[in-house]
């Protein structure tokens, strides 16, 4: 999996963050709580192209960055399926996005995405971010990395789903479900940020373990 670095900031960044309290996030790469969901237009494995507006009818939208090859994804996909199916009656929609370069892992190609969805029939749309622009706009750190947006498409939760995605039988908390449940009950999300746990996004033309300079832990 590798470790996400502790960020070092240049003078401009420090000035920009100067008014933040010590308890606030200092990741300048990933969306912050309250930020609006960036729009996208991405092809899906079902042959359609989806924009953010295609989910307007949903009171809550979960956008998560995922892929085909990562064991943290594959081992926890059934947990994610259970969450998606459990909250579907409440109108919650899930949209999975694969931004990984196929040149790093051929298994992450669009053709393999189509095959994987046919085999597993996951209850979400599976989108392909070939240019990796959406991953950059959202600030995706790992696969999986979850972003939960309210009816106004403001970010209310970001991070992991469970605390042990590689060995779900050993998980002790499901932060994603807690966030969804609290929000739907009209309560503030008690833990709006956690660190995603998984494989880092595979960026085109970069080493498999490379991450953008301003990408670091959320908490």
XYZ file of N, CA, C and O in Angstrom:
876
model
N 0.829 -1.203 0.000
C 0.000 0.000 0.000
C 0.860 1.247 0.000
O 0.602 2.197 -0.685
N 1.925 1.267 0.805
C 2.762 2.457 0.891
C 2.150 3.478 1.826
O 0.984 3.413 2.178
N 2.942 4.450 2.220
C 2.486 5.474 3.151
C 2.308 6.786 2.426
O 3.090 7.148 1.555
N 1.263 7.527 2.802
C 1.102 8.870 2.288
C 2.009 9.774 3.107
O 2.039 9.689 4.321
N 2.706 10.648 2.413
C 3.678 11.495 3.103
C 2.997 12.570 3.937
O 1.856 12.938 3.704
N 3.727 13.085 4.901
C 3.328 14.296 5.617
C 3.696 15.458 4.709
O 4.813 15.534 4.225
N 2.756 16.357 4.458
C 3.001 17.429 3.495
C 3.928 18.507 4.046
O 3.847 18.878 5.205
N 4.772 19.011 3.175
C 5.578 20.191 3.472
C 5.036 21.320 2.601
O 4.720 21.109 1.425
N 4.918 22.511 3.131
C 4.287 23.598 2.419
C 5.290 24.699 2.097
O 6.162 25.028 2.894
N 5.112 25.290 0.917
C 5.914 26.457 0.582
C 5.292 27.687 1.245
O 4.258 27.620 1.896
N 5.939 28.851 1.073
C 5.479 30.067 1.758
C 4.052 30.416 1.394
O 3.234 30.779 2.242
N 3.710 30.306 0.115
C 2.361 30.654 -0.336
C 1.334 29.742 0.317
O 0.271 30.184 0.759
N 1.638 28.433 0.394
C 0.714 27.488 0.987
C 0.523 27.771 2.467
O -0.586 27.701 2.996
N 1.611 28.089 3.157
C 1.512 28.365 4.588
C 0.640 29.595 4.821
O -0.194 29.635 5.724
N 0.808 30.613 3.976
C -0.016 31.812 4.100
C -1.476 31.473 3.877
O -2.362 31.934 4.592
N -1.736 30.651 2.871
C -3.108 30.265 2.537
C -3.743 29.487 3.666
O -4.941 29.562 3.904
N -2.949 28.725 4.403
C -3.466 27.891 5.477
C -3.353 28.564 6.844
O -3.737 28.001 7.852
N -2.853 29.789 6.849
C -2.534 30.437 8.113
C -3.694 30.616 9.054
O -3.520 30.647 10.269
N -4.919 30.752 8.521
C -6.081 30.976 9.369
C -6.732 29.683 9.844
O -7.749 29.717 10.524
N -6.158 28.553 9.487
C -6.737 27.273 9.880
C -6.275 26.910 11.279
O -5.122 27.109 11.640
N -7.205 26.356 12.063
C -6.832 25.893 13.395
C -6.076 24.586 13.274
O -6.100 23.931 12.239
N -5.421 24.185 14.348
C -4.601 22.975 14.313
C -5.438 21.736 14.080
O -4.928 20.716 13.647
N -6.749 21.806 14.350
C -7.595 20.633 14.178
C -8.155 20.495 12.781
O -8.807 19.519 12.448
N -7.905 21.509 11.918
C -8.453 21.456 10.575
C -7.496 20.733 9.634
O -6.305 20.624 9.874
N -8.071 20.256 8.525
C -7.263 19.541 7.553
C -6.268 20.465 6.870
O -6.514 21.650 6.715
N -5.129 19.925 6.462
C -4.120 20.713 5.772
C -3.739 20.077 4.447
O -2.668 20.328 3.923
N -4.628 19.249 3.924
C -4.418 18.651 2.623
C -4.958 19.607 1.577
O -6.144 19.920 1.575
N -4.097 20.118 0.713
C -4.527 21.066 -0.302
C -4.874 20.389 -1.616
O -5.219 21.055 -2.584
N -4.798 19.081 -1.666
C -5.051 18.317 -2.881
C -6.487 17.808 -2.938
O -7.146 17.884 -3.970
N -6.976 17.299 -1.822
C -8.283 16.656 -1.762
C -9.382 17.646 -1.397
O -9.159 18.588 -0.634
N -10.591 17.435 -1.937
C -11.740 18.272 -1.589
C -11.901 18.361 -0.075
O -11.652 17.398 0.650
N -12.333 19.521 0.386
C -12.565 19.735 1.805
C -14.050 19.639 2.113
O -14.912 19.824 1.246
N -14.375 19.373 3.361
C -15.764 19.296 3.779
C -16.459 20.618 3.454
O -15.956 21.701 3.771
N -17.623 20.504 2.802
C -18.368 21.680 2.377
C -18.119 22.079 0.940
O -18.881 22.871 0.368
N -17.073 21.542 0.322
C -16.791 21.850 -1.080
C -17.854 21.237 -1.981
O -18.376 20.152 -1.700
N -18.175 21.898 -3.102
C -19.130 21.325 -4.059
C -18.492 20.200 -4.866
O -17.279 20.194 -5.087
N -19.308 19.267 -5.304
C -18.824 18.159 -6.125
C -18.451 18.663 -7.509
O -19.290 19.285 -8.187
N -17.237 18.453 -7.962
C -16.879 18.830 -9.332
C -17.698 18.023 -10.348
O -17.978 16.841 -10.140
N -18.083 18.681 -11.409
C -18.838 18.007 -12.459
C -17.911 17.074 -13.233
O -16.685 17.174 -13.159
N -18.502 16.144 -13.954
C -17.734 15.231 -14.801
C -18.609 14.768 -15.950
O -19.838 14.919 -15.927
N -17.988 14.251 -16.965
C -18.669 13.614 -18.079
C -17.818 12.416 -18.466
O -16.789 12.553 -19.127
N -18.257 11.227 -18.019
C -17.429 10.032 -18.132
C -18.215 8.855 -18.706
O -19.392 8.674 -18.376
N -17.558 8.057 -19.527
C -18.210 6.856 -20.041
C -18.288 5.771 -18.973
O -17.399 5.653 -18.123
N -19.369 5.001 -19.038
C -19.573 3.925 -18.069
C -19.583 2.576 -18.771
O -19.700 2.479 -19.998
N -19.470 1.544 -17.971
C -19.437 0.183 -18.519
C -20.767 -0.228 -19.131
O -20.818 -1.209 -19.873
N -21.846 0.512 -18.841
C -23.151 0.182 -19.417
C -23.370 0.832 -20.779
O -24.459 0.752 -21.349
N -22.338 1.508 -21.310
C -22.429 2.112 -22.630
C -22.918 3.548 -22.629
O -22.953 4.194 -23.680
N -23.292 4.067 -21.477
C -23.776 5.437 -21.369
C -22.653 6.367 -20.894
O -21.625 5.904 -20.390
N -22.893 7.653 -21.040
C -22.001 8.671 -20.489
C -22.758 9.408 -19.393
O -23.915 9.789 -19.584
N -22.124 9.578 -18.249
C -22.791 10.180 -17.098
C -22.144 11.495 -16.711
O -20.920 11.642 -16.736
N -23.013 12.441 -16.332
C -22.588 13.692 -15.731
C -23.090 13.721 -14.291
O -23.953 12.928 -13.904
N -22.591 14.660 -13.518
C -23.041 14.794 -12.142
C -24.548 15.004 -12.077
O -25.234 14.467 -11.191
N -25.102 15.735 -13.038
C -26.536 16.038 -13.044
C -27.408 14.807 -13.240
O -28.608 14.842 -12.939
N -26.838 13.720 -13.731
C -27.614 12.492 -13.914
C -28.015 11.861 -12.590
O -28.834 10.930 -12.564
N -27.454 12.363 -11.497
C -27.773 11.832 -10.175
C -28.584 12.834 -9.346
O -28.711 12.681 -8.133
N -29.147 13.841 -10.010
C -29.831 14.922 -9.309
C -30.986 14.436 -8.437
O -31.320 15.079 -7.431
N -31.616 13.335 -8.808
C -32.780 12.867 -8.052
C -32.403 12.227 -6.728
O -33.257 11.992 -5.870
N -31.124 11.980 -6.519
C -30.681 11.291 -5.309
C -30.371 12.293 -4.199
O -29.616 13.242 -4.421
N -30.911 12.094 -3.003
C -30.632 13.013 -1.902
C -29.195 12.928 -1.405
O -28.683 13.876 -0.808
N -28.555 11.792 -1.667
C -27.153 11.604 -1.278
C -26.444 10.868 -2.409
O -26.973 9.889 -2.946
N -25.272 11.337 -2.756
C -24.474 10.684 -3.792
C -23.122 10.300 -3.216
O -22.433 11.134 -2.618
N -22.755 9.044 -3.407
C -21.440 8.555 -2.993
C -20.598 8.354 -4.247
O -20.894 7.494 -5.076
N -19.582 9.176 -4.405
C -18.616 9.020 -5.492
C -17.386 8.361 -4.877
O -16.863 8.840 -3.869
N -16.958 7.251 -5.463
C -15.770 6.611 -4.902
C -14.824 6.186 -6.009
O -15.231 5.739 -7.073
N -13.542 6.381 -5.729
C -12.495 6.031 -6.681
C -12.053 4.607 -6.396
O -11.738 4.240 -5.258
N -12.059 3.809 -7.439
C -11.874 2.376 -7.314
C -11.102 1.885 -8.530
O -10.613 2.678 -9.336
N -10.947 0.591 -8.673
C -10.233 0.043 -9.827
C -10.514 -1.449 -9.913
O -11.389 -1.970 -9.220
N -9.770 -2.143 -10.752
C -9.971 -3.582 -10.937
C -8.945 -4.431 -10.205
O -9.245 -5.557 -9.817
N -7.722 -3.906 -10.054
C -6.631 -4.779 -9.622
C -6.357 -4.763 -8.121
O -5.825 -5.738 -7.577
N -6.663 -3.678 -7.438
C -6.200 -3.480 -6.062
C -6.862 -4.449 -5.077
O -8.096 -4.527 -5.019
N -6.082 -5.166 -4.272
C -6.671 -6.113 -3.314
C -7.531 -5.438 -2.254
O -8.480 -6.053 -1.746
N -7.243 -4.180 -1.929
C -8.064 -3.461 -0.960
C -9.464 -3.214 -1.526
O -10.444 -3.196 -0.786
N -9.542 -3.022 -2.832
C -10.829 -2.866 -3.509
C -11.528 -4.209 -3.627
O -12.692 -4.371 -3.210
N -10.839 -5.163 -4.199
C -11.469 -6.458 -4.482
C -11.942 -7.159 -3.221
O -13.007 -7.785 -3.203
N -11.158 -7.045 -2.153
C -11.523 -7.741 -0.924
C -12.679 -7.074 -0.183
O -13.352 -7.725 0.625
N -12.894 -5.780 -0.437
C -13.955 -5.065 0.279
C -15.155 -4.722 -0.585
O -16.107 -4.088 -0.110
N -15.141 -5.138 -1.847
C -16.247 -4.810 -2.748
C -17.602 -5.318 -2.241
O -18.626 -4.664 -2.447
N -17.607 -6.469 -1.592
C -18.890 -6.992 -1.107
C -19.411 -6.178 0.074
O -20.635 -6.053 0.262
N -18.507 -5.597 0.855
C -18.934 -4.691 1.918
C -19.558 -3.443 1.297
O -20.617 -2.970 1.734
N -18.902 -2.927 0.252
C -19.444 -1.758 -0.445
C -20.779 -2.095 -1.084
O -21.721 -1.285 -1.050
N -20.900 -3.286 -1.652
C -22.176 -3.712 -2.228
C -23.277 -3.700 -1.161
O -24.381 -3.188 -1.393
N -22.976 -4.256 -0.003
C -23.975 -4.310 1.063
C -24.407 -2.916 1.494
O -25.596 -2.667 1.750
N -23.444 -1.998 1.567
C -23.773 -0.621 1.936
C -24.653 0.018 0.871
O -25.672 0.654 1.180
N -24.274 -0.136 -0.387
C -25.054 0.457 -1.483
C -26.473 -0.095 -1.507
O -27.444 0.659 -1.685
N -26.610 -1.390 -1.323
C -27.934 -2.003 -1.353
C -28.759 -1.625 -0.124
O -29.983 -1.443 -0.218
N -28.102 -1.486 1.018
C -28.815 -1.139 2.255
C -29.390 0.270 2.200
O -30.480 0.528 2.730
N -28.654 1.200 1.561
C -29.086 2.588 1.540
C -29.826 2.977 0.262
O -30.342 4.094 0.168
N -29.901 2.067 -0.702
C -30.616 2.350 -1.947
C -32.087 2.712 -1.708
O -32.604 3.629 -2.366
N -32.794 2.034 -0.787
C -34.199 2.412 -0.551
C -34.370 3.839 -0.050
O -35.471 4.409 -0.155
N -33.321 4.420 0.480
C -33.367 5.811 0.948
C -32.927 6.787 -0.144
O -32.801 7.991 0.098
N -32.699 6.260 -1.342
C -32.351 7.104 -2.475
C -30.880 7.381 -2.664
O -30.497 8.164 -3.536
N -30.028 6.738 -1.876
C -28.587 6.961 -1.996
C -28.066 6.254 -3.245
O -28.342 5.078 -3.468
N -27.315 6.979 -4.051
C -26.718 6.399 -5.257
C -25.197 6.339 -5.091
O -24.597 7.193 -4.454
N -24.613 5.325 -5.730
C -23.159 5.146 -5.726
C -22.640 5.248 -7.158
O -23.241 4.699 -8.089
N -21.527 5.938 -7.324
C -20.858 6.033 -8.621
C -19.379 5.726 -8.423
O -18.668 6.473 -7.742
N -18.927 4.616 -8.987
C -17.523 4.239 -8.903
C -16.751 4.795 -10.086
O -17.245 4.769 -11.215
N -15.561 5.307 -9.833
C -14.719 5.873 -10.893
C -13.355 5.200 -10.877
O -12.682 5.162 -9.845
N -12.958 4.684 -12.021
C -11.618 4.119 -12.170
C -10.763 5.122 -12.942
O -11.004 5.378 -14.118
N -9.781 5.694 -12.253
C -8.884 6.675 -12.872
C -7.493 6.107 -13.127
O -6.610 6.839 -13.601
N -7.279 4.854 -12.820
C -5.935 4.280 -12.928
C -5.456 4.162 -14.370
O -6.238 3.841 -15.279
N -4.169 4.359 -14.564
C -3.563 4.184 -15.876
C -3.476 2.693 -16.224
O -2.957 1.898 -15.442
N -3.959 2.350 -17.402
C -3.859 0.963 -17.855
C -2.416 0.594 -18.190
O -2.070 -0.593 -18.264
N -1.577 1.608 -18.348
C -0.176 1.348 -18.638
C 0.604 0.932 -17.398
O 1.717 0.427 -17.499
N 0.015 1.173 -16.232
C 0.615 0.693 -14.990
C 0.112 -0.703 -14.682
O 0.899 -1.598 -14.354
N -1.221 -0.874 -14.785
C -1.843 -2.196 -14.607
C -2.839 -2.413 -15.736
O -3.874 -1.749 -15.778
N -2.531 -3.318 -16.641
C -3.423 -3.611 -17.755
C -4.799 -4.040 -17.252
O -5.825 -3.784 -17.897
N -4.832 -4.646 -16.084
C -6.095 -5.103 -15.511
C -7.059 -3.946 -15.252
O -8.268 -4.147 -15.146
N -6.546 -2.728 -15.193
C -7.393 -1.570 -14.932
C -7.938 -0.924 -16.200
O -8.514 0.169 -16.150
N -7.800 -1.586 -17.335
C -8.300 -1.044 -18.598
C -9.827 -1.036 -18.617
O -10.494 -1.727 -17.832
N -10.385 -0.269 -19.549
C -11.846 -0.173 -19.650
C -12.465 -1.522 -20.004
O -13.528 -1.883 -19.476
N -11.825 -2.270 -20.882
C -12.353 -3.594 -21.248
C -12.477 -4.489 -20.022
O -13.464 -5.225 -19.869
N -11.493 -4.428 -19.154
C -11.550 -5.224 -17.934
C -12.593 -4.683 -16.956
O -13.176 -5.446 -16.177
N -12.843 -3.398 -17.003
C -13.930 -2.828 -16.203
C -15.268 -3.423 -16.631
O -16.090 -3.813 -15.797
N -15.467 -3.473 -17.934
C -16.717 -4.037 -18.472
C -16.869 -5.496 -18.057
O -17.939 -5.922 -17.602
N -15.792 -6.247 -18.194
C -15.822 -7.662 -17.809
C -16.133 -7.825 -16.331
O -16.921 -8.700 -15.937
N -15.552 -6.977 -15.518
C -15.734 -7.089 -14.068
C -17.174 -6.789 -13.657
O -17.744 -7.454 -12.785
N -17.766 -5.791 -14.285
C -19.151 -5.470 -13.971
C -20.109 -6.561 -14.445
O -21.094 -6.878 -13.765
N -19.810 -7.162 -15.582
C -20.647 -8.272 -16.059
C -20.565 -9.451 -15.101
O -21.569 -10.130 -14.829
N -19.389 -9.679 -14.569
C -19.186 -10.827 -13.684
C -19.806 -10.602 -12.307
O -20.413 -11.511 -11.731
N -19.685 -9.392 -11.784
C -20.102 -9.154 -10.398
C -21.437 -8.426 -10.247
O -22.032 -8.490 -9.160
N -21.876 -7.734 -11.302
C -23.167 -7.029 -11.243
C -23.260 -6.118 -10.013
O -24.221 -6.174 -9.236
N -22.271 -5.266 -9.839
C -22.281 -4.356 -8.702
C -23.410 -3.327 -8.837
O -23.742 -2.906 -9.958
N -23.989 -2.895 -7.721
C -25.121 -1.955 -7.768
C -24.695 -0.486 -7.850
O -25.157 0.355 -7.077
N -23.794 -0.196 -8.755
C -23.383 1.188 -9.001
C -22.957 1.327 -10.450
O -22.688 0.333 -11.144
N -22.945 2.554 -10.931
C -22.392 2.791 -12.262
C -20.876 2.820 -12.112
O -20.342 3.292 -11.103
N -20.199 2.301 -13.134
C -18.740 2.216 -13.084
C -18.192 3.068 -14.212
O -18.347 2.743 -15.398
N -17.551 4.177 -13.872
C -17.123 5.199 -14.806
C -15.618 5.151 -15.043
O -14.852 4.802 -14.146
N -15.224 5.551 -16.255
C -13.806 5.516 -16.618
C -13.264 6.928 -16.789
O -13.703 7.678 -17.663
N -12.309 7.283 -15.964
C -11.659 8.593 -15.987
C -10.290 8.436 -16.635
O -9.255 8.565 -15.986
N -10.280 8.179 -17.931
C -9.032 7.853 -18.624
C -8.018 8.986 -18.559
O -6.814 8.749 -18.415
N -8.481 10.229 -18.643
C -7.562 11.371 -18.622
C -7.139 11.753 -17.207
O -6.302 12.640 -17.030
N -7.737 11.132 -16.211
C -7.412 11.341 -14.792
C -7.719 12.752 -14.312
O -7.304 13.156 -13.224
N -8.504 13.486 -15.084
C -8.855 14.851 -14.706
C -9.801 14.876 -13.507
O -9.705 15.761 -12.648
N -10.715 13.911 -13.441
C -11.683 13.877 -12.346
C -10.986 13.497 -11.045
O -11.262 14.065 -9.981
N -10.066 12.552 -11.126
C -9.292 12.177 -9.933
C -8.534 13.374 -9.385
O -8.443 13.571 -8.168
N -7.990 14.195 -10.276
C -7.271 15.387 -9.846
C -8.217 16.408 -9.221
O -7.905 17.035 -8.207
N -9.402 16.593 -9.816
C -10.343 17.588 -9.303
C -10.880 17.200 -7.926
O -11.100 18.059 -7.067
N -11.112 15.918 -7.722
C -11.612 15.453 -6.432
C -10.472 15.282 -5.422
O -10.705 15.314 -4.217
N -9.279 15.073 -5.934
C -8.147 14.824 -5.047
C -8.154 13.409 -4.518
O -7.924 13.162 -3.329
N -8.407 12.457 -5.415
C -8.428 11.050 -5.020
C -7.036 10.608 -4.590
O -6.056 10.845 -5.289
N -6.965 9.971 -3.427
C -5.681 9.533 -2.893
C -5.435 8.057 -3.111
O -4.320 7.640 -3.415
N -6.486 7.266 -2.930
C -6.308 5.813 -2.953
C -7.513 5.135 -3.583
O -8.546 5.765 -3.850
N -7.356 3.845 -3.813
C -8.508 3.024 -4.189
C -8.676 1.954 -3.120
O -7.752 1.177 -2.893
N -9.815 1.991 -2.403
C -10.934 2.910 -2.616
C -10.804 4.191 -1.791
O -10.185 4.208 -0.736
N -11.408 5.258 -2.308
C -11.504 6.536 -1.603
C -12.918 7.061 -1.840
O -13.329 7.271 -2.984
N -13.658 7.275 -0.750
C -15.076 7.618 -0.822
C -15.312 9.102 -0.554
O -14.693 9.693 0.332
N -16.244 9.683 -1.331
C -16.685 11.062 -1.168
C -18.209 11.044 -1.097
O -18.862 10.577 -2.033
N -18.774 11.564 -0.018
C -20.228 11.572 0.158
C -20.731 13.014 0.051
O -20.240 13.901 0.760
N -21.728 13.222 -0.816
C -22.282 14.550 -1.054
C -23.766 14.583 -0.699
O -24.499 13.625 -0.978
N -24.196 15.696 -0.114
C -25.598 15.839 0.268
C -26.447 16.247 -0.931
O -25.966 16.251 -2.075
N -27.703 16.621 -0.692
C -28.630 16.937 -1.784
C -28.193 18.168 -2.566
O -28.560 18.329 -3.739
N -27.429 19.045 -1.932
C -26.902 20.221 -2.617
C -25.540 19.929 -3.233
O -24.894 20.823 -3.783
N -25.121 18.695 -3.133
C -23.831 18.210 -3.647
C -22.649 18.929 -3.003
O -21.656 19.242 -3.661
N -22.786 19.126 -1.685
C -21.680 19.597 -0.868
C -21.092 18.398 -0.129
O -21.828 17.507 0.319
N -19.776 18.380 -0.003
C -19.103 17.243 0.606
C -19.382 17.177 2.105
O -19.171 18.147 2.832
N -19.851 16.008 2.566
C -20.130 15.826 3.993
C -19.264 14.736 4.612
O -19.180 14.628 5.837
N -18.629 13.920 3.777
C -17.725 12.883 4.295
C -16.723 12.512 3.222
O -17.061 12.410 2.032
N -15.490 12.245 3.633
C -14.488 11.718 2.705
C -13.506 10.835 3.464
O -13.170 11.106 4.612
N -13.065 9.773 2.804
C -12.084 8.870 3.405
C -12.385 7.414 3.107
O -12.782 7.056 1.994
N -12.213 6.594 4.124
C -12.383 5.144 3.981
C -13.853 4.754 4.167
O -14.667 5.537 4.660
N -14.145 3.533 3.786
C -15.430 2.944 4.165
C -15.238 2.204 5.481
O -15.844 2.536 6.489
N -14.341 1.210 5.475
C -14.077 0.411 6.673
C -12.609 0.508 7.058
O -11.782 0.965 6.264
N -12.299 0.057 8.271
C -10.932 0.216 8.772
C -9.996 -0.921 8.379
O -8.805 -0.869 8.693
N -10.503 -1.930 7.684
C -9.633 -3.016 7.234
C -10.147 -3.570 5.909
O -10.665 -4.694 5.852
N -10.017 -2.797 4.815
C -10.549 -3.250 3.529
C -9.821 -4.446 2.932
O -10.385 -5.159 2.111
N -8.584 -4.678 3.365
C -7.872 -5.838 2.827
C -8.355 -7.135 3.484
O -8.371 -8.193 2.851
N -8.756 -7.036 4.751
C -9.293 -8.194 5.468
C -10.599 -7.783 6.155
O -10.616 -7.522 7.364
N -11.664 -7.679 5.388
C -12.926 -7.181 5.937
C -13.459 -7.978 7.124
O -14.200 -7.426 7.945
N -13.074 -9.234 7.238
C -13.532 -10.033 8.379
C -12.999 -9.478 9.693
O -13.528 -9.791 10.767
N -11.943 -8.646 9.601
C -11.331 -8.074 10.801
C -11.730 -6.611 11.024
O -11.202 -5.957 11.910
N -12.651 -6.097 10.219
C -13.028 -4.693 10.373
C -13.762 -4.491 11.696
O -14.462 -5.371 12.194
N -13.570 -3.301 12.267
C -14.238 -2.968 13.530
C -15.202 -1.797 13.381
O -16.083 -1.611 14.220
N -15.027 -0.974 12.331
C -15.930 0.149 12.099
C -16.213 0.284 10.607
O -15.400 -0.123 9.769
N -17.380 0.851 10.310
C -17.726 1.208 8.931
C -18.073 2.692 8.940
O -19.213 3.077 9.199
N -17.067 3.516 8.714
C -17.249 4.966 8.792
C -18.171 5.495 7.708
O -18.876 6.486 7.912
N -18.179 4.845 6.558
C -19.059 5.272 5.471
C -20.522 5.097 5.873
O -21.338 6.013 5.715
N -20.861 3.938 6.399
C -22.244 3.698 6.810
C -22.650 4.619 7.954
O -23.786 5.113 7.991
N -21.745 4.861 8.868
C -22.047 5.770 9.976
C -22.358 7.163 9.449
O -23.330 7.808 9.874
N -21.548 7.640 8.503
C -21.768 8.970 7.925
C -23.113 9.040 7.206
O -23.865 10.014 7.358
N -23.426 8.020 6.432
C -24.696 7.994 5.707
C -25.867 7.967 6.679
O -26.853 8.704 6.522
N -25.776 7.124 7.679
C -26.871 6.984 8.646
C -27.098 8.288 9.406
O -28.247 8.743 9.546
N -26.021 8.892 9.873
C -26.164 10.132 10.635
C -26.779 11.234 9.779
O -27.685 11.955 10.225
N -26.299 11.363 8.553
C -26.823 12.417 7.682
C -28.302 12.197 7.378
O -29.099 13.154 7.433
N -28.685 10.982 7.071
C -30.080 10.698 6.733
C -31.005 10.853 7.935
O -32.215 11.051 7.776
N -30.437 10.771 9.130
C -31.214 10.994 10.350
C -31.252 12.469 10.734
O -31.823 12.838 11.763
N -30.644 13.316 9.886
C -30.659 14.740 10.141
C -29.630 15.201 11.143
O -29.697 16.332 11.649
N -28.647 14.368 11.413
C -27.603 14.700 12.368
C -26.337 15.132 11.621
O -26.120 14.731 10.473
N -25.489 15.932 12.248
C -24.190 16.225 11.631
C -23.332 14.966 11.625
O -23.438 14.127 12.533
N -22.516 14.816 10.612
C -21.624 13.659 10.538
C -20.557 13.816 11.616
O -19.813 14.802 11.635
N -20.494 12.847 12.512
C -19.612 12.958 13.676
C -18.138 12.840 13.319
O -17.279 13.378 14.015
N -17.852 12.128 12.253
C -16.455 11.971 11.828
C -16.406 12.177 10.311
O -16.405 11.222 9.550
N -16.348 13.432 9.883
C -16.470 13.719 8.451
C -15.247 13.383 7.612
O -15.354 13.317 6.389
N -14.100 13.166 8.246
C -12.892 12.827 7.501
C -12.153 11.672 8.145
O -11.987 11.643 9.371
N -11.743 10.715 7.314
C -10.840 9.654 7.731
C -9.818 9.489 6.610
O -10.017 9.995 5.501
N -8.753 8.791 6.890
C -7.775 8.526 5.833
C -8.208 7.318 5.013
O -8.494 6.259 5.581
N -8.276 7.469 3.688
C -8.588 6.296 2.867
C -7.494 5.251 2.993
O -6.319 5.598 3.175
N -7.877 3.991 2.917
C -6.927 2.885 3.041
C -6.977 2.074 1.751
O -8.045 1.584 1.367
N -5.847 1.936 1.080
C -5.841 1.160 -0.153
C -4.595 1.410 -0.977
O -3.579 1.910 -0.480
N -4.677 1.079 -2.253
C -3.588 1.313 -3.202
C -3.675 2.757 -3.681
O -4.768 3.291 -3.851
N -2.526 3.398 -3.899
C -2.595 4.755 -4.420
C -3.050 4.742 -5.876
O -2.904 3.747 -6.589
N -3.630 5.849 -6.310
C -4.048 5.984 -7.705
C -2.816 5.829 -8.597
O -1.736 6.346 -8.276
N -2.972 5.125 -9.702
C -1.853 4.901 -10.629
C -1.874 5.974 -11.711
O -2.697 5.945 -12.628
N -0.974 6.926 -11.571
C -0.962 8.082 -12.463
C -0.182 7.796 -13.738
O 0.881 7.181 -13.703
N -0.712 8.259 -14.841
C -0.112 8.013 -16.155
C 1.302 8.567 -16.229
O 1.568 9.717 -15.852
N 2.214 7.729 -16.701
C 3.585 8.156 -16.907
C 4.417 8.269 -15.644
O 5.538 8.768 -15.689
N 3.865 7.796 -14.529
C 4.572 7.901 -13.261
C 4.841 6.515 -12.684
O 4.194 5.532 -13.049
N 5.785 6.473 -11.759
C 6.027 5.250 -11.018
C 4.744 4.826 -10.306
O 3.920 5.672 -9.931
N 4.586 3.525 -10.108
C 3.352 2.999 -9.515
C 3.074 3.559 -8.129
O 1.915 3.572 -7.681
N 4.110 4.040 -7.435
C 3.916 4.549 -6.074
C 3.949 6.074 -5.997
O 3.877 6.633 -4.904
N 4.001 6.738 -7.164
C 4.066 8.199 -7.179
C 2.741 8.808 -6.756
O 1.668 8.283 -7.046
N 2.817 9.931 -6.028
C 1.638 10.710 -5.685
C 1.945 12.183 -5.895
O 3.101 12.605 -5.783
N 0.924 12.999 -6.219
C 1.148 14.441 -6.388
C 1.789 15.064 -5.161
O 1.574 14.611 -4.037
N 2.531 16.137 -5.364
C 3.319 16.737 -4.292
C 2.467 17.209 -3.124
O 2.910 17.184 -1.973
N 1.236 17.653 -3.395
C 0.392 18.173 -2.314
C -0.619 17.159 -1.810
O -1.555 17.504 -1.079
N -0.439 15.892 -2.163
C -1.332 14.824 -1.682
C -0.767 14.252 -0.376
O 0.387 13.836 -0.325
N -1.580 14.256 0.658
C -1.126 13.749 1.950
C -2.331 13.274 2.753
O -3.465 13.370 2.310
N -2.072 12.741 3.946
C -3.158 12.258 4.798
C -4.186 13.353 5.048
O -3.853 14.525 5.173
N -5.447 12.946 5.182
C -6.523 13.899 5.462
C -6.560 14.280 6.941
O -6.873 15.406 7.293
N -6.257 13.324 7.797
C -6.287 13.570 9.250
C -5.059 12.939 9.879
O -4.437 12.051 9.312
